[in-house]
Amino acid sequence: MSKLFNPKLFSLLKAGIDKKQISNDVMAGIVVGIVALPLAIAFAVASGVSPDKGLITAIVAGLLISFLGGSRVQIGGPTGAFIVIVYGIVETHGVGGLIISTIMAGVLLVIFGCLKLGTLLKYFPHPLIVGFTSGIALVIFSTQIKDAFGLDIDKVPSDFLAKWELYFTQIHTLNTTALILTVATILISVYSKKITSKIPGSFIAIIAITVAVQLFDLPVTTIESFFGEIPTTISISFPAIEWANLSQYIAPAITIALLGAIESLLSAVVADGMIGGNHRSNTELIAQGIANIVTPFFGGIPATGAIARTATNIKNGGRSPIAGIVHALTLLLIMLFFGKWAKLIPMSCLAGVLIVVSYNMSEWRVFRSILKSSGFDILVLLTTFFLTVLVDLTIAIEVGVVLSAVLFMKRMADKGEQIQKDVNVDLIEDYSDLPKDISVYEISGPFFFASAKQYAQLIQQIGLKSKTIVIRMRHVPFIDATGFHNFKAVINSLQNSNVKIILSGVNESVLMDMEKYNLISKIGEDHIFDSFNHALDYARATYN
């Protein structure tokens, strides 16, 4: 069990953390706590629940995820990805149904971790992840139009198209003041970093806009208009569970668990790339599960790893779970002593914050780059995107995974004869006469979503032990978007460590795709060879 559940904090404390790092972690935690404040409130309001539930989630779940998690730097709490799901559950089953669904999702996450399913993230193709992330971003954006424009609408429908149809029919109720405040919030959030990078733009925007509304008595709705007073205490309550109706919460629970697992592990992988670390995926899933089991008893909503807050933690010097714990304690102190003023925040200001969040989530540059890749990746991307927006996130993921598998089998069938021919004439090579600082790694077979992570890890491990690595690609019939995503990351890592990368045997179609992903210019045309012998000659000639 110790191998299955081994929190990073315990390992780091056992090994010892120096005082300077603890100091850095405390400062990073305070900054992340300030960053998380407006986001926690905004995510809760957009999800159809009261603002205090977002704060409670960031405090309780954030503390547990950092204390028990498998990542050094993961910051947990409510995220934008859950807005659509939570809103739908609350609309259908009420807040009580959300609590039960979240607890059941937590149990599922613990089971995922105990079954060692943490490594399955590598089987989710990159176009699928980008597709549903971009889809969620568009849905979040669409939910904020009412408050951003101050439209006089009592209830916004959950259906995407119906929502926009209603917006257009009610555009005559536009509140110009609300729109100006929304635009001001966006501008402050985006451009305040040019003045100071220490204080997050969203925090500055909320303080400035709220003060302006109160000073000038501006005619806009606030959190108080919708939710009344905001509780500034945390208490435990037990939900009333009707065991006979438990089956109706299974589908929502599975959706929360799946998305929570994907988001948390994706965030942990991104964090690993930023700090050169290695998270414990199964431990992370168990910690996420425990957090989602416990948090609802305090009135919280679903939580997972937050990529943006985790990145903020890293950029501010956080390198241990202490930063995440401090982030939760910072939020607790803010809630206890300053929470009573949160009710004054204008809804249009929160809409502006969430519009910025949805833009950052959209990954439009990555989305655009995948549209330039193979037809298979484009099909997975667009299918997942449109299903997320127009149908349902769970269906989008399920269809995306099945479609990816079917298209991969089709692609392999098309390339099967060529691969077999190449492998039949293959000879075992002897690299023993190479200088010790020149390594060779051969990729055999497609560099696709199921193998991409493993290939990338091996290339990095071998490359970091050398000054030059020659990567043979004669048996690589194609590289999909996930492969290019991982390949690009490992090339960046090796080049940052001053490792020279040389490619050999790259076929014409792969070269064309590499051009689309700007990898040829990154590696250097003079480092790519048709012949392995020519690649070795170049490696020896430039060997220092």
Short mmCIF file of C-alpha atoms in Angstrom, two decimals, residues 46-511:
data_model
loop_
_atom_site.label_atom_id
_atom_site.label_comp_id
_atom_site.label_asym_id
_atom_site.label_seq_id
_atom_site.Cartn_x
_atom_site.Cartn_y
_atom_site.Cartn_z
CA ALA A 46 -21.04 30.32 -12.61
CA SER A 47 -21.82 26.77 -11.41
CA GLY A 48 -25.13 27.92 -9.93
CA VAL A 49 -24.11 27.70 -6.26
CA SER A 50 -23.31 30.36 -3.66
CA PRO A 51 -19.83 31.99 -3.62
CA ASP A 52 -18.88 30.58 -0.22
CA LYS A 53 -19.03 27.05 -1.65
CA GLY A 54 -16.22 27.92 -4.03
CA LEU A 55 -14.09 29.32 -1.21
CA ILE A 56 -14.77 26.29 1.01
CA THR A 57 -13.78 23.97 -1.84
CA ALA A 58 -10.52 25.83 -2.42
CA ILE A 59 -9.76 25.72 1.32
CA VAL A 60 -10.70 22.15 2.25
CA ALA A 61 -9.94 20.36 -1.01
CA GLY A 62 -6.85 22.50 -1.63
CA LEU A 63 -5.47 21.56 1.79
CA LEU A 64 -6.16 17.82 1.39
CA ILE A 65 -4.84 17.61 -2.19
CA SER A 66 -1.55 19.27 -1.21
CA PHE A 67 -1.23 17.30 2.05
CA LEU A 68 -1.96 13.87 0.54
CA GLY A 69 -1.20 14.31 -3.17
CA GLY A 70 1.42 12.75 -5.39
CA SER A 71 2.69 16.01 -6.90
CA ARG A 72 5.16 18.44 -5.35
CA VAL A 73 3.39 21.54 -6.63
CA GLN A 74 -0.22 20.69 -7.49
CA ILE A 75 -2.80 23.26 -6.38
CA GLY A 76 -6.30 21.86 -5.99
CA GLY A 77 -9.69 23.50 -5.89
CA PRO A 78 -12.73 24.30 -8.03
CA THR A 79 -11.93 24.68 -11.74
CA GLY A 80 -13.57 26.05 -14.84
CA ALA A 81 -13.87 22.58 -16.34
CA PHE A 82 -16.45 21.64 -13.69
CA ILE A 83 -18.73 24.64 -14.27
CA VAL A 84 -20.78 22.98 -16.99
CA ILE A 85 -21.13 19.70 -15.10
CA VAL A 86 -21.96 21.24 -11.72
CA TYR A 87 -24.51 23.62 -13.22
CA GLY A 88 -26.25 20.72 -14.96
CA ILE A 89 -26.33 18.56 -11.81
CA VAL A 90 -27.67 21.41 -9.65
CA GLU A 91 -30.33 22.18 -12.24
CA THR A 92 -31.45 18.52 -12.39
CA HIS A 93 -30.85 17.19 -8.88
CA GLY A 94 -30.38 20.27 -6.72
CA VAL A 95 -27.48 21.03 -4.36
CA GLY A 96 -28.23 17.86 -2.37
CA GLY A 97 -27.81 15.79 -5.52
CA LEU A 98 -24.51 17.56 -6.24
CA ILE A 99 -23.21 16.69 -2.77
CA ILE A 100 -24.07 13.00 -3.17
CA SER A 101 -22.66 12.90 -6.73
CA THR A 102 -19.40 14.51 -5.57
CA ILE A 103 -18.95 12.04 -2.70
CA MET A 104 -19.60 9.11 -5.05
CA ALA A 105 -17.12 10.60 -7.54
CA GLY A 106 -14.54 10.78 -4.75
CA VAL A 107 -15.04 7.10 -3.99
CA LEU A 108 -14.57 6.31 -7.70
CA LEU A 109 -11.33 8.34 -7.80
CA VAL A 110 -9.97 6.40 -4.82
CA ILE A 111 -10.87 3.16 -6.61
CA PHE A 112 -9.13 4.42 -9.79
CA GLY A 113 -5.98 5.05 -7.78
CA CYS A 114 -6.13 1.68 -5.98
CA LEU A 115 -6.53 -0.08 -9.34
CA LYS A 116 -3.42 1.80 -10.58
CA LEU A 117 -5.31 3.51 -13.38
CA GLY A 118 -3.27 6.71 -13.02
CA THR A 119 -1.08 5.89 -16.01
CA LEU A 120 -4.09 5.64 -18.33
CA LEU A 121 -3.93 9.37 -19.07
CA LYS A 122 -1.40 8.59 -21.82
CA TYR A 123 -4.16 6.77 -23.71
CA PHE A 124 -6.14 9.99 -24.08
CA PRO A 125 -5.03 11.51 -27.39
CA HIS A 126 -3.90 15.14 -27.35
CA PRO A 127 -6.55 16.26 -29.91
CA LEU A 128 -9.24 14.78 -27.65
CA ILE A 129 -7.97 16.70 -24.60
CA VAL A 130 -7.65 19.94 -26.59
CA GLY A 131 -11.08 19.36 -28.13
CA PHE A 132 -12.96 19.01 -24.86
CA THR A 133 -10.89 21.72 -23.11
CA SER A 134 -11.61 24.21 -25.90
CA GLY A 135 -15.26 23.12 -25.91
CA ILE A 136 -15.56 23.72 -22.17
CA ALA A 137 -13.94 27.14 -22.63
CA LEU A 138 -16.57 28.11 -25.22
CA VAL A 139 -19.39 26.86 -22.98
CA ILE A 140 -18.03 28.84 -20.00
CA PHE A 141 -17.81 31.94 -22.17
CA SER A 142 -21.41 31.47 -23.29
CA THR A 143 -22.62 31.21 -19.67
CA GLN A 144 -21.18 34.65 -18.87
CA ILE A 145 -22.90 36.69 -21.58
CA LYS A 146 -25.97 37.42 -19.44
CA ASP A 147 -23.92 39.00 -16.63
CA ALA A 148 -21.32 40.53 -18.93
CA PHE A 149 -24.00 42.48 -20.82
CA GLY A 150 -26.29 42.88 -17.81
CA LEU A 151 -29.19 41.30 -19.71
CA ASP A 152 -32.57 41.11 -17.99
CA ILE A 153 -33.01 37.33 -18.04
CA ASP A 154 -34.45 35.33 -15.14
CA LYS A 155 -33.20 31.89 -16.16
CA VAL A 156 -30.67 30.96 -18.82
CA PRO A 157 -31.29 27.60 -20.56
CA SER A 158 -28.56 24.98 -20.35
CA ASP A 159 -28.64 24.12 -24.07
CA PHE A 160 -25.90 26.00 -25.96
CA LEU A 161 -27.95 27.03 -29.00
CA ALA A 162 -31.04 27.91 -26.95
CA LYS A 163 -28.84 30.03 -24.71
CA TRP A 164 -27.55 32.14 -27.60
CA GLU A 165 -30.99 32.41 -29.15
CA LEU A 166 -32.27 33.90 -25.88
CA TYR A 167 -29.32 36.30 -25.68
CA PHE A 168 -30.07 37.70 -29.12
CA THR A 169 -33.78 38.11 -28.38
CA GLN A 170 -33.01 39.94 -25.11
CA ILE A 171 -30.14 42.10 -26.36
CA HIS A 172 -32.42 45.18 -26.08
CA THR A 173 -32.18 44.84 -22.26
CA LEU A 174 -28.44 45.54 -22.39
CA ASN A 175 -27.03 47.36 -19.33
CA THR A 176 -24.30 49.64 -20.69
CA THR A 177 -22.75 50.13 -17.25
CA ALA A 178 -22.41 46.37 -16.75
CA LEU A 179 -20.78 45.98 -20.17
CA ILE A 180 -18.29 48.78 -19.41
CA LEU A 181 -17.39 47.11 -16.09
CA THR A 182 -16.93 43.76 -17.84
CA VAL A 183 -14.57 45.28 -20.42
CA ALA A 184 -12.69 47.15 -17.69
CA THR A 185 -12.27 43.90 -15.73
CA ILE A 186 -10.88 42.12 -18.78
CA LEU A 187 -8.44 44.95 -19.55
CA ILE A 188 -7.21 45.15 -15.94
CA SER A 189 -6.85 41.35 -15.70
CA VAL A 190 -4.84 41.16 -18.91
CA TYR A 191 -2.68 44.28 -18.78
CA SER A 192 -2.03 44.80 -15.05
CA LYS A 193 0.93 42.41 -15.29
CA LYS A 194 2.80 45.13 -17.19
CA ILE A 195 2.69 47.21 -14.00
CA THR A 196 3.07 44.44 -11.41
CA SER A 197 3.44 40.69 -11.70
CA LYS A 198 3.25 40.13 -7.96
CA ILE A 199 -0.48 40.81 -7.58
CA PRO A 200 -2.80 38.91 -9.95
CA GLY A 201 -4.80 41.00 -12.40
CA SER A 202 -8.12 39.37 -11.52
CA PHE A 203 -7.65 40.31 -7.86
CA ILE A 204 -6.82 43.93 -8.76
CA ALA A 205 -9.82 44.08 -11.10
CA ILE A 206 -12.27 42.80 -8.49
CA ILE A 207 -11.04 45.26 -5.82
CA ALA A 208 -11.01 48.25 -8.20
CA ILE A 209 -14.37 47.54 -9.85
CA THR A 210 -16.13 46.74 -6.57
CA VAL A 211 -14.87 49.96 -4.96
CA ALA A 212 -15.94 51.97 -8.03
CA VAL A 213 -19.44 50.49 -7.97
CA GLN A 214 -19.88 51.33 -4.28
CA LEU A 215 -18.42 54.84 -4.52
CA PHE A 216 -20.49 55.89 -7.51
CA ASP A 217 -23.54 53.73 -6.70
CA LEU A 218 -23.54 52.22 -10.17
CA PRO A 219 -26.73 50.43 -11.30
CA VAL A 220 -25.45 46.86 -11.66
CA THR A 221 -26.30 43.57 -9.96
CA THR A 222 -23.93 42.20 -7.33
CA ILE A 223 -23.39 38.88 -5.60
CA GLU A 224 -25.66 40.15 -2.80
CA SER A 225 -28.46 40.66 -5.34
CA PHE A 226 -28.38 36.96 -6.17
CA PHE A 227 -27.23 35.22 -2.98
CA GLY A 228 -27.71 37.67 -0.12
CA GLU A 229 -25.24 37.45 2.76
CA ILE A 230 -22.17 35.24 2.34
CA PRO A 231 -21.35 32.98 5.33
CA THR A 232 -17.90 33.60 6.80
CA THR A 233 -17.73 30.38 8.81
CA ILE A 234 -17.15 26.75 7.94
CA SER A 235 -19.32 24.02 9.42
CA ILE A 236 -19.92 20.33 8.84
CA SER A 237 -23.28 19.03 7.67
CA PHE A 238 -24.40 15.58 6.59
CA PRO A 239 -26.52 15.19 3.45
CA ALA A 240 -29.79 13.31 3.57
CA ILE A 241 -29.25 10.30 1.35
CA GLU A 242 -32.22 8.50 -0.15
CA TRP A 243 -30.68 5.11 -0.84
CA ALA A 244 -33.48 4.08 -3.18
CA ASN A 245 -32.61 6.98 -5.54
CA LEU A 246 -28.85 6.50 -5.40
CA SER A 247 -28.72 5.05 -8.91
CA GLN A 248 -29.69 8.38 -10.48
CA TYR A 249 -26.41 9.90 -9.25
CA ILE A 250 -24.17 7.26 -10.83
CA ALA A 251 -23.89 8.99 -14.22
CA PRO A 252 -23.08 12.45 -12.74
CA ALA A 253 -20.57 10.83 -10.35
CA ILE A 254 -18.78 9.05 -13.22
CA THR A 255 -18.62 12.32 -15.17
CA ILE A 256 -17.12 14.19 -12.20
CA ALA A 257 -14.63 11.37 -11.52
CA LEU A 258 -13.49 11.08 -15.14
CA LEU A 259 -13.04 14.80 -15.60
CA GLY A 260 -11.40 15.15 -12.20
CA ALA A 261 -8.92 12.38 -13.00
CA ILE A 262 -8.06 13.82 -16.42
CA GLU A 263 -7.73 17.40 -15.18
CA SER A 264 -5.64 16.54 -12.12
CA LEU A 265 -3.22 14.23 -13.91
CA LEU A 266 -2.93 16.59 -16.87
CA SER A 267 -2.09 19.42 -14.47
CA ALA A 268 0.47 17.20 -12.70
CA VAL A 269 2.10 16.29 -16.04
CA VAL A 270 2.32 19.96 -17.04
CA ALA A 271 3.85 20.75 -13.64
CA ASP A 272 6.41 17.95 -14.06
CA GLY A 273 7.53 19.53 -17.32
CA MET A 274 7.95 22.92 -15.62
CA ILE A 275 10.02 21.70 -12.65
CA GLY A 276 11.61 18.55 -14.09
CA GLY A 277 9.75 16.46 -11.53
CA ASN A 278 7.90 13.16 -11.55
CA HIS A 279 4.50 12.97 -9.89
CA ARG A 280 2.92 9.81 -8.44
CA SER A 281 -0.23 9.44 -10.47
CA ASN A 282 -2.02 6.81 -8.36
CA THR A 283 -1.32 8.68 -5.14
CA GLU A 284 -2.65 11.83 -6.80
CA LEU A 285 -5.89 10.10 -7.78
CA ILE A 286 -6.41 8.76 -4.25
CA ALA A 287 -5.77 12.23 -2.78
CA GLN A 288 -8.21 13.81 -5.25
CA GLY A 289 -10.75 11.15 -4.26
CA ILE A 290 -10.35 11.79 -0.53
CA ALA A 291 -10.70 15.55 -1.13
CA ASN A 292 -13.94 15.05 -3.05
CA ILE A 293 -15.32 12.71 -0.37
CA VAL A 294 -14.57 15.12 2.49
CA THR A 295 -15.22 18.55 0.93
CA PRO A 296 -19.01 18.14 0.35
CA PHE A 297 -19.53 17.62 4.09
CA PHE A 298 -18.27 21.20 4.56
CA GLY A 299 -20.54 22.48 1.77
CA GLY A 300 -18.00 22.34 -1.06
CA ILE A 301 -18.28 21.37 -4.72
CA PRO A 302 -16.13 19.07 -6.92
CA ALA A 303 -12.41 19.82 -6.93
CA THR A 304 -9.41 18.81 -8.99
CA GLY A 305 -5.92 19.98 -9.89
CA ALA A 306 -5.92 23.51 -11.32
CA ILE A 307 -3.39 24.01 -14.11
CA ALA A 308 -3.31 27.83 -13.99
CA ARG A 309 -2.93 28.02 -10.20
CA THR A 310 -0.35 25.23 -10.24
CA ALA A 311 1.67 27.14 -12.87
CA THR A 312 1.38 30.31 -10.76
CA ASN A 313 2.69 28.37 -7.78
CA ILE A 314 5.72 27.18 -9.75
CA LYS A 315 6.48 30.60 -11.25
CA ASN A 316 6.49 32.12 -7.76
CA GLY A 317 9.00 29.61 -6.39
CA GLY A 318 6.76 26.89 -4.95
CA ARG A 319 8.49 23.51 -5.00
CA SER A 320 6.79 21.51 -2.26
CA PRO A 321 3.24 20.81 -1.04
CA ILE A 322 3.82 23.37 1.71
CA ALA A 323 2.90 26.07 -0.84
CA GLY A 324 -0.47 24.42 -1.50
CA ILE A 325 -1.18 24.14 2.22
CA VAL A 326 -0.32 27.83 2.74
CA HIS A 327 -2.58 28.72 -0.22
CA ALA A 328 -5.51 27.02 1.55
CA LEU A 329 -4.75 28.70 4.89
CA THR A 330 -4.47 32.10 3.15
CA LEU A 331 -7.94 31.64 1.68
CA LEU A 332 -9.29 30.57 5.07
CA LEU A 333 -8.01 33.76 6.73
CA ILE A 334 -9.40 35.91 3.90
CA MET A 335 -12.81 34.21 4.19
CA LEU A 336 -12.95 34.59 7.98
CA PHE A 337 -11.88 38.22 8.14
CA PHE A 338 -12.77 39.76 4.77
CA GLY A 339 -15.43 37.44 3.34
CA LYS A 340 -18.33 39.68 4.40
CA TRP A 341 -17.35 42.19 1.71
CA ALA A 342 -17.35 39.62 -1.10
CA LYS A 343 -21.12 40.14 -1.45
CA LEU A 344 -20.42 43.57 -2.95
CA ILE A 345 -18.61 42.18 -6.01
CA PRO A 346 -20.55 43.01 -9.24
CA MET A 347 -21.69 40.06 -11.31
CA SER A 348 -20.35 41.76 -14.45
CA CYS A 349 -16.90 41.84 -12.84
CA LEU A 350 -17.01 38.10 -12.17
CA ALA A 351 -18.15 37.59 -15.76
CA GLY A 352 -15.08 39.49 -16.95
CA VAL A 353 -12.79 37.31 -14.83
CA LEU A 354 -14.38 34.14 -16.25
CA ILE A 355 -14.17 35.40 -19.82
CA VAL A 356 -10.41 35.77 -19.33
CA VAL A 357 -10.31 32.27 -17.81
CA SER A 358 -12.23 30.82 -20.76
CA TYR A 359 -9.86 32.52 -23.21
CA ASN A 360 -6.84 31.04 -21.43
CA MET A 361 -8.52 27.62 -21.34
CA SER A 362 -9.36 27.69 -25.04
CA GLU A 363 -5.84 26.73 -26.20
CA TRP A 364 -6.75 28.28 -29.54
CA ARG A 365 -3.14 28.27 -30.75
CA VAL A 366 -2.83 24.53 -30.11
CA PHE A 367 -6.31 24.04 -31.60
CA ARG A 368 -5.19 25.86 -34.76
CA SER A 369 -1.97 23.84 -35.01
CA ILE A 370 -3.89 20.54 -34.83
CA LEU A 371 -6.13 21.77 -37.66
CA LYS A 372 -2.96 21.80 -39.79
CA SER A 373 -2.08 18.17 -38.95
CA SER A 374 -3.49 14.90 -40.27
CA GLY A 375 -7.16 14.40 -41.10
CA PHE A 376 -7.40 11.76 -38.35
CA ASP A 377 -6.35 14.22 -35.63
CA ILE A 378 -8.61 16.92 -37.05
CA LEU A 379 -11.60 14.56 -36.98
CA VAL A 380 -10.99 13.62 -33.32
CA LEU A 381 -10.46 17.27 -32.38
CA LEU A 382 -13.60 18.63 -34.05
CA THR A 383 -15.81 15.70 -33.02
CA THR A 384 -14.84 16.08 -29.37
CA PHE A 385 -15.16 19.87 -29.53
CA PHE A 386 -18.66 19.95 -31.05
CA LEU A 387 -19.96 17.11 -28.85
CA THR A 388 -18.71 18.96 -25.77
CA VAL A 389 -20.40 22.19 -26.83
CA LEU A 390 -23.63 20.84 -28.27
CA VAL A 391 -24.25 17.52 -26.49
CA ASP A 392 -22.42 16.42 -23.34
CA LEU A 393 -18.86 16.27 -22.01
CA THR A 394 -19.00 12.60 -21.01
CA ILE A 395 -20.31 11.56 -24.41
CA ALA A 396 -17.61 13.71 -26.03
CA ILE A 397 -14.84 11.88 -24.17
CA GLU A 398 -16.33 8.44 -24.79
CA VAL A 399 -16.84 9.06 -28.52
CA GLY A 400 -13.42 10.70 -28.78
CA VAL A 401 -11.61 7.71 -27.27
CA VAL A 402 -13.48 5.18 -29.42
CA LEU A 403 -13.00 7.28 -32.55
CA SER A 404 -9.28 7.65 -31.83
CA ALA A 405 -8.92 3.88 -31.49
CA VAL A 406 -10.85 3.17 -34.69
CA LEU A 407 -8.90 5.76 -36.69
CA PHE A 408 -5.63 4.41 -35.33
CA MET A 409 -6.51 0.89 -36.47
CA LYS A 410 -7.39 2.29 -39.90
CA ARG A 411 -4.11 4.16 -40.05
CA MET A 412 -2.13 1.10 -39.02
CA ALA A 413 -3.90 -1.03 -41.61
CA ASP A 414 -2.91 1.47 -44.30
CA LYS A 415 0.72 1.37 -43.17
CA GLY A 416 0.87 -2.33 -42.25
CA GLU A 417 2.52 -3.69 -45.39
CA GLN A 418 5.20 -1.01 -45.42
CA ILE A 419 6.05 -1.58 -41.73
CA GLN A 420 6.26 -5.34 -42.21
CA LYS A 421 8.55 -4.96 -45.20
CA ASP A 422 10.90 -2.65 -43.33
CA VAL A 423 11.02 -4.83 -40.22
CA ASN A 424 11.76 -8.02 -42.19
CA VAL A 425 15.01 -6.58 -43.54
CA ASP A 426 16.03 -5.09 -40.22
CA LEU A 427 19.37 -6.08 -38.72
CA ILE A 428 20.48 -5.75 -35.11
CA GLU A 429 22.88 -2.82 -34.94
CA ASP A 430 26.02 -2.62 -32.83
CA TYR A 431 26.59 0.82 -31.31
CA SER A 432 29.45 -0.21 -29.00
CA ASP A 433 32.11 1.64 -31.00
CA LEU A 434 30.41 5.03 -30.54
CA PRO A 435 31.95 7.62 -28.19
CA LYS A 436 30.41 7.41 -24.72
CA ASP A 437 28.71 10.81 -25.02
CA ILE A 438 26.86 9.86 -28.21
CA SER A 439 23.68 7.82 -27.70
CA VAL A 440 21.34 6.19 -30.21
CA TYR A 441 17.64 5.56 -29.68
CA GLU A 442 15.40 3.95 -32.27
CA ILE A 443 11.64 4.43 -32.41
CA SER A 444 9.98 1.38 -33.94
CA GLY A 445 6.37 1.82 -34.98
CA PRO A 446 3.97 4.77 -34.91
CA PHE A 447 4.64 7.60 -32.49
CA PHE A 448 0.97 7.85 -31.43
CA PHE A 449 -1.09 8.65 -28.36
CA ALA A 450 -0.70 5.27 -26.62
CA SER A 451 3.09 5.15 -26.94
CA ALA A 452 3.97 8.86 -27.07
CA LYS A 453 4.55 9.35 -23.34
CA GLN A 454 6.74 6.24 -23.03
CA TYR A 455 8.84 7.15 -26.08
CA ALA A 456 9.29 10.71 -24.79
CA GLN A 457 10.38 9.54 -21.33
CA LEU A 458 12.91 7.08 -22.74
CA ILE A 459 14.33 9.65 -25.16
CA GLN A 460 14.73 12.12 -22.31
CA GLN A 461 16.36 9.57 -19.98
CA ILE A 462 18.86 8.48 -22.63
CA GLY A 463 19.48 11.99 -23.96
CA LEU A 464 20.25 13.53 -20.57
CA LYS A 465 23.08 11.02 -20.12
CA SER A 466 24.73 12.17 -23.35
CA LYS A 467 25.95 15.24 -25.17
CA THR A 468 24.43 14.03 -28.45
CA ILE A 469 21.50 11.74 -29.14
CA VAL A 470 20.78 10.25 -32.57
CA ILE A 471 17.11 9.30 -32.92
CA ARG A 472 16.45 6.71 -35.64
CA MET A 473 12.99 7.00 -37.18
CA ARG A 474 13.16 4.64 -40.18
CA HIS A 475 10.30 2.50 -38.82
CA VAL A 476 8.03 5.42 -37.86
CA PRO A 477 5.17 5.50 -40.39
CA PHE A 478 3.47 8.51 -38.77
CA ILE A 479 3.35 10.74 -35.71
CA ASP A 480 -0.02 11.93 -34.45
CA ALA A 481 -0.76 15.17 -32.60
CA THR A 482 -0.15 13.58 -29.19
CA GLY A 483 3.19 12.27 -30.41
CA PHE A 484 4.23 15.70 -31.67
CA HIS A 485 3.07 17.31 -28.41
CA ASN A 486 5.28 14.96 -26.36
CA PHE A 487 8.15 14.99 -28.87
CA LYS A 488 8.27 18.79 -28.84
CA ALA A 489 8.31 18.84 -25.04
CA VAL A 490 11.23 16.40 -24.80
CA ILE A 491 13.18 18.30 -27.49
CA ASN A 492 12.74 21.51 -25.47
CA SER A 493 13.93 19.74 -22.33
CA LEU A 494 17.01 18.23 -23.98
CA GLN A 495 17.97 21.45 -25.73
CA ASN A 496 17.65 23.33 -22.45
CA SER A 497 20.19 20.83 -21.08
CA ASN A 498 22.50 21.50 -24.07
CA VAL A 499 21.98 18.06 -25.59
CA LYS A 500 22.41 17.95 -29.38
CA ILE A 501 19.57 16.16 -31.20
CA ILE A 502 20.07 14.43 -34.55
CA LEU A 503 17.36 12.60 -36.51
CA SER A 504 17.82 9.93 -39.17
CA GLY A 505 15.54 8.01 -41.51
CA VAL A 506 12.57 10.36 -41.26
CA ASN A 507 10.10 9.57 -44.04
CA GLU A 508 8.65 12.26 -46.26
CA SER A 509 5.16 12.38 -44.72
CA VAL A 510 6.56 12.64 -41.18
CA LEU A 511 8.90 15.41 -42.37
#
